[in-house]
Amino acid sequence: MATSHRVLPGFRLSLGFTWAYVGLLVLIPLSSLVLKTVSLSWGQFWDTVTAPRALAAYQLSFLASFAAALVNVVFGLLVAWVLVRYRFPGRSLVEALVDLPFALPTAVAGLTLTTLFSARGWYGQHLEALGLRVAYSGLGVAVALTFIGLPFVVRTVQPVLEAIDADVEEAAATLGATPWQTFTRVLFPAVLPALLSGFTLAFARALGEYGSVVFISGNMPMRTEIVPLLIVTKLEQYDYAGATAIAVVMLLASFLLLLAVNLLQRWSQRRLESRPGT
């Protein structure tokens, strides 16, 4: 008779603990946010969340986060590929540098990026000579969000690439596939779910980022002001209901976007598993 071996015995006990833990850390704090917003009438809520300054902040936050996540998908895949497929001097150092944004205080990252990309910075002086301004612009916001999002893509894709045997690529080449065909028809479908997961994590992290953006953005209303900064500004003005109203909009939009991406990821995973030979 087969016996099951479970590390955590008791499904009901484990599920109850899970709900209690998630409720204490996620549901109750978010519920208090919604309850504070309810103190506003519907008209006040609508006027607050659709104010021109708020709409400009939504646009910048979502567009910059989306662009940063896309950049990280491309270059994160490349970095993960190099770390998995090649052995070279300094590989361990590159591995540690990839994780640095995880450990580095975001304010330190923001100050460093602002110094580098300012008009007299190492990068900024050359870019501004070309007519490209990074610091105190929307582009600077995207750069900061790209910096903090890279590890999410690399660390999500890297285990999947390690699981793909190099013999698969050699077999494809033996059968006459070009390098582009091997990538698009063999490798890319296998790493696509992991890429979507990395994109989701990087995008979600960028939406809530504050410390690394607050310096390089310049915080100009209607131009370079992100939503987290607008919320902080309203809190400093003792407009607690207005701050929570904007936070609720961000919460709802972020949840819907993440839900859509997760559904897309599941669809991609099922499609991959239904392919012959997988």
PDB file of C-alpha atoms in Angstrom:
ATOM      1  CA  MET A   1       0.000   0.000   0.000  1.00  0.00           C
ATOM      2  CA  ALA A   2       1.437   3.318  -1.035  1.00  0.00           C
ATOM      3  CA  THR A   3       1.930   5.884   1.703  1.00  0.00           C
ATOM      4  CA  SER A   4       2.252   9.601   1.263  1.00  0.00           C
ATOM      5  CA  HIS A   5       5.065  11.512   2.886  1.00  0.00           C
ATOM      6  CA  ARG A   6       4.353  15.163   3.555  1.00  0.00           C
ATOM      7  CA  VAL A   7       6.795  17.625   5.052  1.00  0.00           C
ATOM      8  CA  LEU A   8       3.903  19.630   6.551  1.00  0.00           C
ATOM      9  CA  PRO A   9       1.258  17.189   7.830  1.00  0.00           C
ATOM     10  CA  GLY A  10      -2.381  18.281   7.838  1.00  0.00           C
ATOM     11  CA  PHE A  11      -3.844  20.017   4.796  1.00  0.00           C
ATOM     12  CA  ARG A  12      -6.473  21.887   6.802  1.00  0.00           C
ATOM     13  CA  LEU A  13      -3.954  23.130   9.352  1.00  0.00           C
ATOM     14  CA  SER A  14      -1.534  24.255   6.610  1.00  0.00           C
ATOM     15  CA  LEU A  15      -4.312  25.942   4.629  1.00  0.00           C
ATOM     16  CA  GLY A  16      -5.611  27.684   7.743  1.00  0.00           C
ATOM     17  CA  PHE A  17      -2.150  28.968   8.572  1.00  0.00           C
ATOM     18  CA  THR A  18      -1.735  30.158   4.971  1.00  0.00           C
ATOM     19  CA  TRP A  19      -4.985  32.121   5.022  1.00  0.00           C
ATOM     20  CA  ALA A  20      -4.208  33.590   8.445  1.00  0.00           C
ATOM     21  CA  TYR A  21      -0.713  34.656   7.380  1.00  0.00           C
ATOM     22  CA  VAL A  22      -1.877  36.182   4.067  1.00  0.00           C
ATOM     23  CA  GLY A  23      -4.801  37.853   5.829  1.00  0.00           C
ATOM     24  CA  LEU A  24      -2.631  39.490   8.481  1.00  0.00           C
ATOM     25  CA  LEU A  25       0.034  40.682   6.040  1.00  0.00           C
ATOM     26  CA  VAL A  26      -1.977  41.446   2.899  1.00  0.00           C
ATOM     27  CA  LEU A  27      -5.756  41.459   3.219  1.00  0.00           C
ATOM     28  CA  ILE A  28      -6.184  43.466   6.436  1.00  0.00           C
ATOM     29  CA  PRO A  29      -3.695  46.243   5.483  1.00  0.00           C
ATOM     30  CA  LEU A  30      -5.248  46.562   2.021  1.00  0.00           C
ATOM     31  CA  SER A  31      -8.764  46.528   3.494  1.00  0.00           C
ATOM     32  CA  SER A  32      -7.854  49.426   5.772  1.00  0.00           C
ATOM     33  CA  LEU A  33      -6.723  51.315   2.678  1.00  0.00           C
ATOM     34  CA  VAL A  34     -10.093  50.812   1.037  1.00  0.00           C
ATOM     35  CA  LEU A  35     -11.987  51.714   4.221  1.00  0.00           C
ATOM     36  CA  LYS A  36     -10.116  55.025   4.460  1.00  0.00           C
ATOM     37  CA  THR A  37     -11.061  55.799   0.872  1.00  0.00           C
ATOM     38  CA  VAL A  38     -14.727  55.148   1.603  1.00  0.00           C
ATOM     39  CA  SER A  39     -14.749  58.333   3.701  1.00  0.00           C
ATOM     40  CA  LEU A  40     -14.842  60.215   0.381  1.00  0.00           C
ATOM     41  CA  SER A  41     -18.063  60.637  -1.559  1.00  0.00           C
ATOM     42  CA  TRP A  42     -18.137  59.195  -5.079  1.00  0.00           C
ATOM     43  CA  GLY A  43     -17.773  62.671  -6.582  1.00  0.00           C
ATOM     44  CA  GLN A  44     -14.800  63.524  -4.384  1.00  0.00           C
ATOM     45  CA  PHE A  45     -13.186  60.178  -5.174  1.00  0.00           C
ATOM     46  CA  TRP A  46     -13.648  60.620  -8.923  1.00  0.00           C
ATOM     47  CA  ASP A  47     -12.341  64.199  -8.890  1.00  0.00           C
ATOM     48  CA  THR A  48      -9.271  63.084  -6.932  1.00  0.00           C
ATOM     49  CA  VAL A  49      -8.305  60.096  -9.045  1.00  0.00           C
ATOM     50  CA  THR A  50      -8.979  61.815 -12.380  1.00  0.00           C
ATOM     51  CA  ALA A  51      -7.239  65.094 -11.608  1.00  0.00           C
ATOM     52  CA  PRO A  52      -4.800  66.063 -14.406  1.00  0.00           C
ATOM     53  CA  ARG A  53      -1.830  65.741 -12.046  1.00  0.00           C
ATOM     54  CA  ALA A  54      -2.902  62.234 -11.038  1.00  0.00           C
ATOM     55  CA  LEU A  55      -3.490  61.155 -14.652  1.00  0.00           C
ATOM     56  CA  ALA A  56      -0.020  62.387 -15.630  1.00  0.00           C
ATOM     57  CA  ALA A  57       1.492  60.434 -12.735  1.00  0.00           C
ATOM     58  CA  TYR A  58      -0.398  57.240 -13.732  1.00  0.00           C
ATOM     59  CA  GLN A  59       0.799  57.592 -17.319  1.00  0.00           C
ATOM     60  CA  LEU A  60       4.441  58.052 -16.376  1.00  0.00           C
ATOM     61  CA  SER A  61       4.455  55.236 -13.802  1.00  0.00           C
ATOM     62  CA  PHE A  62       2.830  52.643 -16.043  1.00  0.00           C
ATOM     63  CA  LEU A  63       4.662  53.552 -19.261  1.00  0.00           C
ATOM     64  CA  ALA A  64       8.083  53.744 -17.593  1.00  0.00           C
ATOM     65  CA  SER A  65       7.473  50.482 -15.700  1.00  0.00           C
ATOM     66  CA  PHE A  66       6.323  48.738 -18.884  1.00  0.00           C
ATOM     67  CA  ALA A  67       9.305  50.001 -20.890  1.00  0.00           C
ATOM     68  CA  ALA A  68      11.755  49.033 -18.141  1.00  0.00           C
ATOM     69  CA  ALA A  69      10.264  45.536 -17.884  1.00  0.00           C
ATOM     70  CA  LEU A  70      10.523  45.066 -21.658  1.00  0.00           C
ATOM     71  CA  VAL A  71      14.173  46.148 -21.670  1.00  0.00           C
ATOM     72  CA  ASN A  72      14.893  43.766 -18.823  1.00  0.00           C
ATOM     73  CA  VAL A  73      13.225  40.890 -20.669  1.00  0.00           C
ATOM     74  CA  VAL A  74      15.597  41.330 -23.624  1.00  0.00           C
ATOM     75  CA  PHE A  75      18.818  41.990 -21.767  1.00  0.00           C
ATOM     76  CA  GLY A  76      17.945  39.777 -18.798  1.00  0.00           C
ATOM     77  CA  LEU A  77      17.608  36.833 -21.181  1.00  0.00           C
ATOM     78  CA  LEU A  78      20.980  37.692 -22.710  1.00  0.00           C
ATOM     79  CA  VAL A  79      22.683  37.946 -19.294  1.00  0.00           C
ATOM     80  CA  ALA A  80      21.117  34.672 -18.132  1.00  0.00           C
ATOM     81  CA  TRP A  81      22.221  32.986 -21.359  1.00  0.00           C
ATOM     82  CA  VAL A  82      25.845  34.080 -20.902  1.00  0.00           C
ATOM     83  CA  LEU A  83      25.892  32.982 -17.253  1.00  0.00           C
ATOM     84  CA  VAL A  84      24.436  29.552 -18.047  1.00  0.00           C
ATOM     85  CA  ARG A  85      26.173  28.638 -21.301  1.00  0.00           C
ATOM     86  CA  TYR A  86      29.674  30.025 -20.784  1.00  0.00           C
ATOM     87  CA  ARG A  87      32.446  29.715 -18.211  1.00  0.00           C
ATOM     88  CA  PHE A  88      34.760  32.724 -18.083  1.00  0.00           C
ATOM     89  CA  PRO A  89      37.003  34.538 -15.591  1.00  0.00           C
ATOM     90  CA  GLY A  90      34.948  36.794 -13.334  1.00  0.00           C
ATOM     91  CA  ARG A  91      31.699  34.845 -13.807  1.00  0.00           C
ATOM     92  CA  SER A  92      31.101  34.731 -10.043  1.00  0.00           C
ATOM     93  CA  LEU A  93      31.596  38.499  -9.895  1.00  0.00           C
ATOM     94  CA  VAL A  94      28.968  39.012 -12.624  1.00  0.00           C
ATOM     95  CA  GLU A  95      26.595  36.710 -10.707  1.00  0.00           C
ATOM     96  CA  ALA A  96      27.016  38.865  -7.587  1.00  0.00           C
ATOM     97  CA  LEU A  97      26.602  42.123  -9.531  1.00  0.00           C
ATOM     98  CA  VAL A  98      23.297  40.904 -10.978  1.00  0.00           C
ATOM     99  CA  ASP A  99      21.925  40.493  -7.458  1.00  0.00           C
ATOM    100  CA  LEU A 100      23.281  43.841  -6.238  1.00  0.00           C
ATOM    101  CA  PRO A 101      20.023  45.778  -6.897  1.00  0.00           C
ATOM    102  CA  PHE A 102      18.288  43.350  -4.510  1.00  0.00           C
ATOM    103  CA  ALA A 103      20.569  44.294  -1.612  1.00  0.00           C
ATOM    104  CA  LEU A 104      21.413  47.912  -2.421  1.00  0.00           C
ATOM    105  CA  PRO A 105      19.224  50.497  -0.651  1.00  0.00           C
ATOM    106  CA  THR A 106      17.081  52.084  -3.339  1.00  0.00           C
ATOM    107  CA  ALA A 107      17.965  55.592  -2.200  1.00  0.00           C
ATOM    108  CA  VAL A 108      21.649  54.803  -2.752  1.00  0.00           C
ATOM    109  CA  ALA A 109      20.852  53.514  -6.224  1.00  0.00           C
ATOM    110  CA  GLY A 110      18.890  56.676  -6.970  1.00  0.00           C
ATOM    111  CA  LEU A 111      21.685  58.968  -5.844  1.00  0.00           C
ATOM    112  CA  THR A 112      24.246  56.984  -7.859  1.00  0.00           C
ATOM    113  CA  LEU A 113      22.178  57.016 -11.039  1.00  0.00           C
ATOM    114  CA  THR A 114      21.427  60.717 -10.675  1.00  0.00           C
ATOM    115  CA  THR A 115      25.137  61.485 -10.291  1.00  0.00           C
ATOM    116  CA  LEU A 116      26.061  59.397 -13.326  1.00  0.00           C
ATOM    117  CA  PHE A 117      23.340  60.776 -15.612  1.00  0.00           C
ATOM    118  CA  SER A 118      23.369  64.428 -14.539  1.00  0.00           C
ATOM    119  CA  ALA A 119      24.678  67.063 -16.944  1.00  0.00           C
ATOM    120  CA  ARG A 120      28.174  66.776 -15.435  1.00  0.00           C
ATOM    121  CA  GLY A 121      28.049  63.034 -14.711  1.00  0.00           C
ATOM    122  CA  TRP A 122      30.172  60.361 -16.359  1.00  0.00           C
ATOM    123  CA  TYR A 123      27.377  59.261 -18.656  1.00  0.00           C
ATOM    124  CA  GLY A 124      25.208  62.373 -18.688  1.00  0.00           C
ATOM    125  CA  GLN A 125      27.809  64.790 -20.078  1.00  0.00           C
ATOM    126  CA  HIS A 126      28.210  62.647 -23.199  1.00  0.00           C
ATOM    127  CA  LEU A 127      24.507  61.935 -23.611  1.00  0.00           C
ATOM    128  CA  GLU A 128      23.541  65.589 -23.243  1.00  0.00           C
ATOM    129  CA  ALA A 129      26.145  66.492 -25.884  1.00  0.00           C
ATOM    130  CA  LEU A 130      24.116  64.240 -28.179  1.00  0.00           C
ATOM    131  CA  GLY A 131      20.914  66.023 -27.159  1.00  0.00           C
ATOM    132  CA  LEU A 132      19.717  63.176 -24.926  1.00  0.00           C
ATOM    133  CA  ARG A 133      18.725  64.217 -21.419  1.00  0.00           C
ATOM    134  CA  VAL A 134      18.311  61.396 -18.902  1.00  0.00           C
ATOM    135  CA  ALA A 135      18.397  62.909 -15.408  1.00  0.00           C
ATOM    136  CA  TYR A 136      15.250  64.833 -14.427  1.00  0.00           C
ATOM    137  CA  SER A 137      13.241  63.377 -17.303  1.00  0.00           C
ATOM    138  CA  GLY A 138      10.906  60.474 -17.978  1.00  0.00           C
ATOM    139  CA  LEU A 139      13.825  58.598 -19.513  1.00  0.00           C
ATOM    140  CA  GLY A 140      15.648  58.826 -16.200  1.00  0.00           C
ATOM    141  CA  VAL A 141      12.655  57.235 -14.468  1.00  0.00           C
ATOM    142  CA  ALA A 142      12.788  54.331 -16.938  1.00  0.00           C
ATOM    143  CA  VAL A 143      16.544  53.930 -16.375  1.00  0.00           C
ATOM    144  CA  ALA A 144      16.082  53.709 -12.608  1.00  0.00           C
ATOM    145  CA  LEU A 145      13.262  51.178 -12.981  1.00  0.00           C
ATOM    146  CA  THR A 146      15.384  49.117 -15.370  1.00  0.00           C
ATOM    147  CA  PHE A 147      18.182  49.056 -12.809  1.00  0.00           C
ATOM    148  CA  ILE A 148      16.033  47.644 -10.020  1.00  0.00           C
ATOM    149  CA  GLY A 149      14.173  45.169 -12.276  1.00  0.00           C
ATOM    150  CA  LEU A 150      17.037  43.304 -13.951  1.00  0.00           C
ATOM    151  CA  PRO A 151      17.584  40.638 -11.236  1.00  0.00           C
ATOM    152  CA  PHE A 152      13.943  39.526 -11.399  1.00  0.00           C
ATOM    153  CA  VAL A 153      14.250  38.489 -15.046  1.00  0.00           C
ATOM    154  CA  VAL A 154      17.733  36.947 -14.782  1.00  0.00           C
ATOM    155  CA  ARG A 155      16.948  34.861 -11.711  1.00  0.00           C
ATOM    156  CA  THR A 156      13.647  33.671 -13.190  1.00  0.00           C
ATOM    157  CA  VAL A 157      15.039  32.643 -16.577  1.00  0.00           C
ATOM    158  CA  GLN A 158      18.397  31.246 -15.430  1.00  0.00           C
ATOM    159  CA  PRO A 159      17.072  27.959 -13.859  1.00  0.00           C
ATOM    160  CA  VAL A 160      15.021  27.241 -16.991  1.00  0.00           C
ATOM    161  CA  LEU A 161      18.028  27.686 -19.260  1.00  0.00           C
ATOM    162  CA  GLU A 162      20.079  25.437 -16.991  1.00  0.00           C
ATOM    163  CA  ALA A 163      17.400  22.740 -17.361  1.00  0.00           C
ATOM    164  CA  ILE A 164      17.606  22.832 -21.177  1.00  0.00           C
ATOM    165  CA  ASP A 165      20.253  20.395 -22.309  1.00  0.00           C
ATOM    166  CA  ALA A 166      22.788  21.810 -24.755  1.00  0.00           C
ATOM    167  CA  ASP A 167      22.332  18.581 -26.748  1.00  0.00           C
ATOM    168  CA  VAL A 168      18.946  19.913 -27.874  1.00  0.00           C
ATOM    169  CA  GLU A 169      20.654  22.795 -29.654  1.00  0.00           C
ATOM    170  CA  GLU A 170      23.224  20.433 -31.193  1.00  0.00           C
ATOM    171  CA  ALA A 171      20.459  18.120 -32.394  1.00  0.00           C
ATOM    172  CA  ALA A 172      18.632  21.038 -34.012  1.00  0.00           C
ATOM    173  CA  ALA A 173      21.840  22.113 -35.742  1.00  0.00           C
ATOM    174  CA  THR A 174      22.458  18.549 -36.903  1.00  0.00           C
ATOM    175  CA  LEU A 175      18.992  18.475 -38.475  1.00  0.00           C
ATOM    176  CA  GLY A 176      19.814  21.593 -40.452  1.00  0.00           C
ATOM    177  CA  ALA A 177      18.259  24.310 -38.317  1.00  0.00           C
ATOM    178  CA  THR A 178      19.857  27.729 -38.473  1.00  0.00           C
ATOM    179  CA  PRO A 179      20.810  29.481 -35.205  1.00  0.00           C
ATOM    180  CA  TRP A 180      17.731  31.728 -35.557  1.00  0.00           C
ATOM    181  CA  GLN A 181      15.442  28.735 -36.119  1.00  0.00           C
ATOM    182  CA  THR A 182      16.956  26.968 -33.105  1.00  0.00           C
ATOM    183  CA  PHE A 183      16.317  30.007 -30.955  1.00  0.00           C
ATOM    184  CA  THR A 184      12.781  30.766 -32.157  1.00  0.00           C
ATOM    185  CA  ARG A 185      11.488  27.178 -32.400  1.00  0.00           C
ATOM    186  CA  VAL A 186      13.407  25.343 -29.667  1.00  0.00           C
ATOM    187  CA  LEU A 187      14.751  27.681 -27.011  1.00  0.00           C
ATOM    188  CA  PHE A 188      12.322  30.580 -26.960  1.00  0.00           C
ATOM    189  CA  PRO A 189       9.135  28.497 -26.472  1.00  0.00           C
ATOM    190  CA  ALA A 190      10.823  26.729 -23.559  1.00  0.00           C
ATOM    191  CA  VAL A 191      11.819  29.940 -21.761  1.00  0.00           C
ATOM    192  CA  LEU A 192       8.699  31.951 -22.653  1.00  0.00           C
ATOM    193  CA  PRO A 193       6.752  31.161 -19.435  1.00  0.00           C
ATOM    194  CA  ALA A 194       9.802  32.085 -17.356  1.00  0.00           C
ATOM    195  CA  LEU A 195      10.238  35.299 -19.361  1.00  0.00           C
ATOM    196  CA  LEU A 196       6.621  36.222 -18.688  1.00  0.00           C
ATOM    197  CA  SER A 197       7.130  35.544 -14.982  1.00  0.00           C
ATOM    198  CA  GLY A 198      10.239  37.713 -14.979  1.00  0.00           C
ATOM    199  CA  PHE A 199       8.387  40.454 -16.843  1.00  0.00           C
ATOM    200  CA  THR A 200       5.556  40.321 -14.311  1.00  0.00           C
ATOM    201  CA  LEU A 201       7.875  40.548 -11.333  1.00  0.00           C
ATOM    202  CA  ALA A 202       9.940  43.379 -12.850  1.00  0.00           C
ATOM    203  CA  PHE A 203       6.815  45.297 -13.872  1.00  0.00           C
ATOM    204  CA  ALA A 204       5.174  44.929 -10.468  1.00  0.00           C
ATOM    205  CA  ARG A 205       8.362  45.934  -8.673  1.00  0.00           C
ATOM    206  CA  ALA A 206       8.740  49.009 -10.890  1.00  0.00           C
ATOM    207  CA  LEU A 207       5.179  50.195 -10.259  1.00  0.00           C
ATOM    208  CA  GLY A 208       5.807  50.495  -6.542  1.00  0.00           C
ATOM    209  CA  GLU A 209       9.361  51.808  -6.727  1.00  0.00           C
ATOM    210  CA  TYR A 210      10.071  55.067  -4.940  1.00  0.00           C
ATOM    211  CA  GLY A 211      13.606  55.418  -3.572  1.00  0.00           C
ATOM    212  CA  SER A 212      15.613  54.986  -6.764  1.00  0.00           C
ATOM    213  CA  VAL A 213      13.256  57.208  -8.793  1.00  0.00           C
ATOM    214  CA  VAL A 214      12.680  60.118  -6.456  1.00  0.00           C
ATOM    215  CA  PHE A 215      16.122  61.643  -7.102  1.00  0.00           C
ATOM    216  CA  ILE A 216      16.609  61.071 -10.822  1.00  0.00           C
ATOM    217  CA  SER A 217      13.057  62.092 -11.791  1.00  0.00           C
ATOM    218  CA  GLY A 218      13.280  65.639 -10.482  1.00  0.00           C
ATOM    219  CA  ASN A 219       9.685  65.325  -9.191  1.00  0.00           C
ATOM    220  CA  MET A 220       8.135  67.903 -11.489  1.00  0.00           C
ATOM    221  CA  PRO A 221       4.307  67.715 -11.379  1.00  0.00           C
ATOM    222  CA  MET A 222       2.702  66.847 -14.736  1.00  0.00           C
ATOM    223  CA  ARG A 223       6.122  65.939 -16.144  1.00  0.00           C
ATOM    224  CA  THR A 224       8.285  63.623 -14.057  1.00  0.00           C
ATOM    225  CA  GLU A 225       6.170  62.896 -11.006  1.00  0.00           C
ATOM    226  CA  ILE A 226       5.457  59.196 -10.332  1.00  0.00           C
ATOM    227  CA  VAL A 227       2.401  57.940  -8.460  1.00  0.00           C
ATOM    228  CA  PRO A 228       4.216  56.889  -5.246  1.00  0.00           C
ATOM    229  CA  LEU A 229       5.646  60.403  -4.967  1.00  0.00           C
ATOM    230  CA  LEU A 230       2.219  61.972  -5.537  1.00  0.00           C
ATOM    231  CA  ILE A 231       0.839  59.812  -2.724  1.00  0.00           C
ATOM    232  CA  VAL A 232       3.647  60.909  -0.393  1.00  0.00           C
ATOM    233  CA  THR A 233       3.012  64.545  -1.336  1.00  0.00           C
ATOM    234  CA  LYS A 234      -0.658  64.230  -0.417  1.00  0.00           C
ATOM    235  CA  LEU A 235       0.255  62.596   2.891  1.00  0.00           C
ATOM    236  CA  GLU A 236       2.606  65.478   3.687  1.00  0.00           C
ATOM    237  CA  GLN A 237      -0.322  67.823   2.981  1.00  0.00           C
ATOM    238  CA  TYR A 238      -2.491  65.788   5.420  1.00  0.00           C
ATOM    239  CA  ASP A 239      -4.774  64.759   2.536  1.00  0.00           C
ATOM    240  CA  TYR A 240      -4.992  61.181   3.749  1.00  0.00           C
ATOM    241  CA  ALA A 241      -8.238  60.340   1.931  1.00  0.00           C
ATOM    242  CA  GLY A 242      -6.857  61.687  -1.371  1.00  0.00           C
ATOM    243  CA  ALA A 243      -3.659  59.669  -0.941  1.00  0.00           C
ATOM    244  CA  THR A 244      -5.565  56.457  -0.253  1.00  0.00           C
ATOM    245  CA  ALA A 245      -7.915  57.093  -3.201  1.00  0.00           C
ATOM    246  CA  ILE A 246      -4.975  57.239  -5.617  1.00  0.00           C
ATOM    247  CA  ALA A 247      -3.411  54.242  -3.890  1.00  0.00           C
ATOM    248  CA  VAL A 248      -6.621  52.250  -4.388  1.00  0.00           C
ATOM    249  CA  VAL A 249      -6.591  53.057  -8.121  1.00  0.00           C
ATOM    250  CA  MET A 250      -2.984  51.879  -8.379  1.00  0.00           C
ATOM    251  CA  LEU A 251      -3.811  48.787  -6.374  1.00  0.00           C
ATOM    252  CA  LEU A 252      -6.740  47.867  -8.602  1.00  0.00           C
ATOM    253  CA  ALA A 253      -4.886  48.583 -11.857  1.00  0.00           C
ATOM    254  CA  SER A 254      -1.805  46.670 -10.733  1.00  0.00           C
ATOM    255  CA  PHE A 255      -3.897  43.705  -9.634  1.00  0.00           C
ATOM    256  CA  LEU A 256      -5.751  43.526 -12.958  1.00  0.00           C
ATOM    257  CA  LEU A 257      -2.526  43.800 -14.947  1.00  0.00           C
ATOM    258  CA  LEU A 258      -0.787  41.132 -12.902  1.00  0.00           C
ATOM    259  CA  LEU A 259      -3.839  38.875 -13.180  1.00  0.00           C
ATOM    260  CA  ALA A 260      -3.830  39.278 -16.972  1.00  0.00           C
ATOM    261  CA  VAL A 261      -0.125  38.506 -17.210  1.00  0.00           C
ATOM    262  CA  ASN A 262      -0.489  35.464 -14.931  1.00  0.00           C
ATOM    263  CA  LEU A 263      -3.332  34.132 -17.093  1.00  0.00           C
ATOM    264  CA  LEU A 264      -1.158  34.670 -20.165  1.00  0.00           C
ATOM    265  CA  GLN A 265       1.663  32.824 -18.464  1.00  0.00           C
ATOM    266  CA  ARG A 266      -0.592  29.837 -17.664  1.00  0.00           C
ATOM    267  CA  TRP A 267      -1.817  29.764 -21.255  1.00  0.00           C
ATOM    268  CA  SER A 268       1.760  29.787 -22.503  1.00  0.00           C
ATOM    269  CA  GLN A 269       2.716  26.983 -20.089  1.00  0.00           C
ATOM    270  CA  ARG A 270      -0.225  24.795 -21.177  1.00  0.00           C
ATOM    271  CA  ARG A 271       0.575  25.465 -24.840  1.00  0.00           C
ATOM    272  CA  LEU A 272       4.186  24.451 -24.267  1.00  0.00           C
ATOM    273  CA  GLU A 273       3.205  21.261 -22.434  1.00  0.00           C
ATOM    274  CA  SER A 274       0.810  20.285 -25.237  1.00  0.00           C
ATOM    275  CA  ARG A 275       3.561  20.418 -27.837  1.00  0.00           C
ATOM    276  CA  PRO A 276       4.827  17.046 -29.097  1.00  0.00           C
ATOM    277  CA  GLY A 277       8.029  15.949 -27.377  1.00  0.00           C
ATOM    278  CA  THR A 278       7.530  18.099 -24.270  1.00  0.00           C
TER     279      THR A 278
END
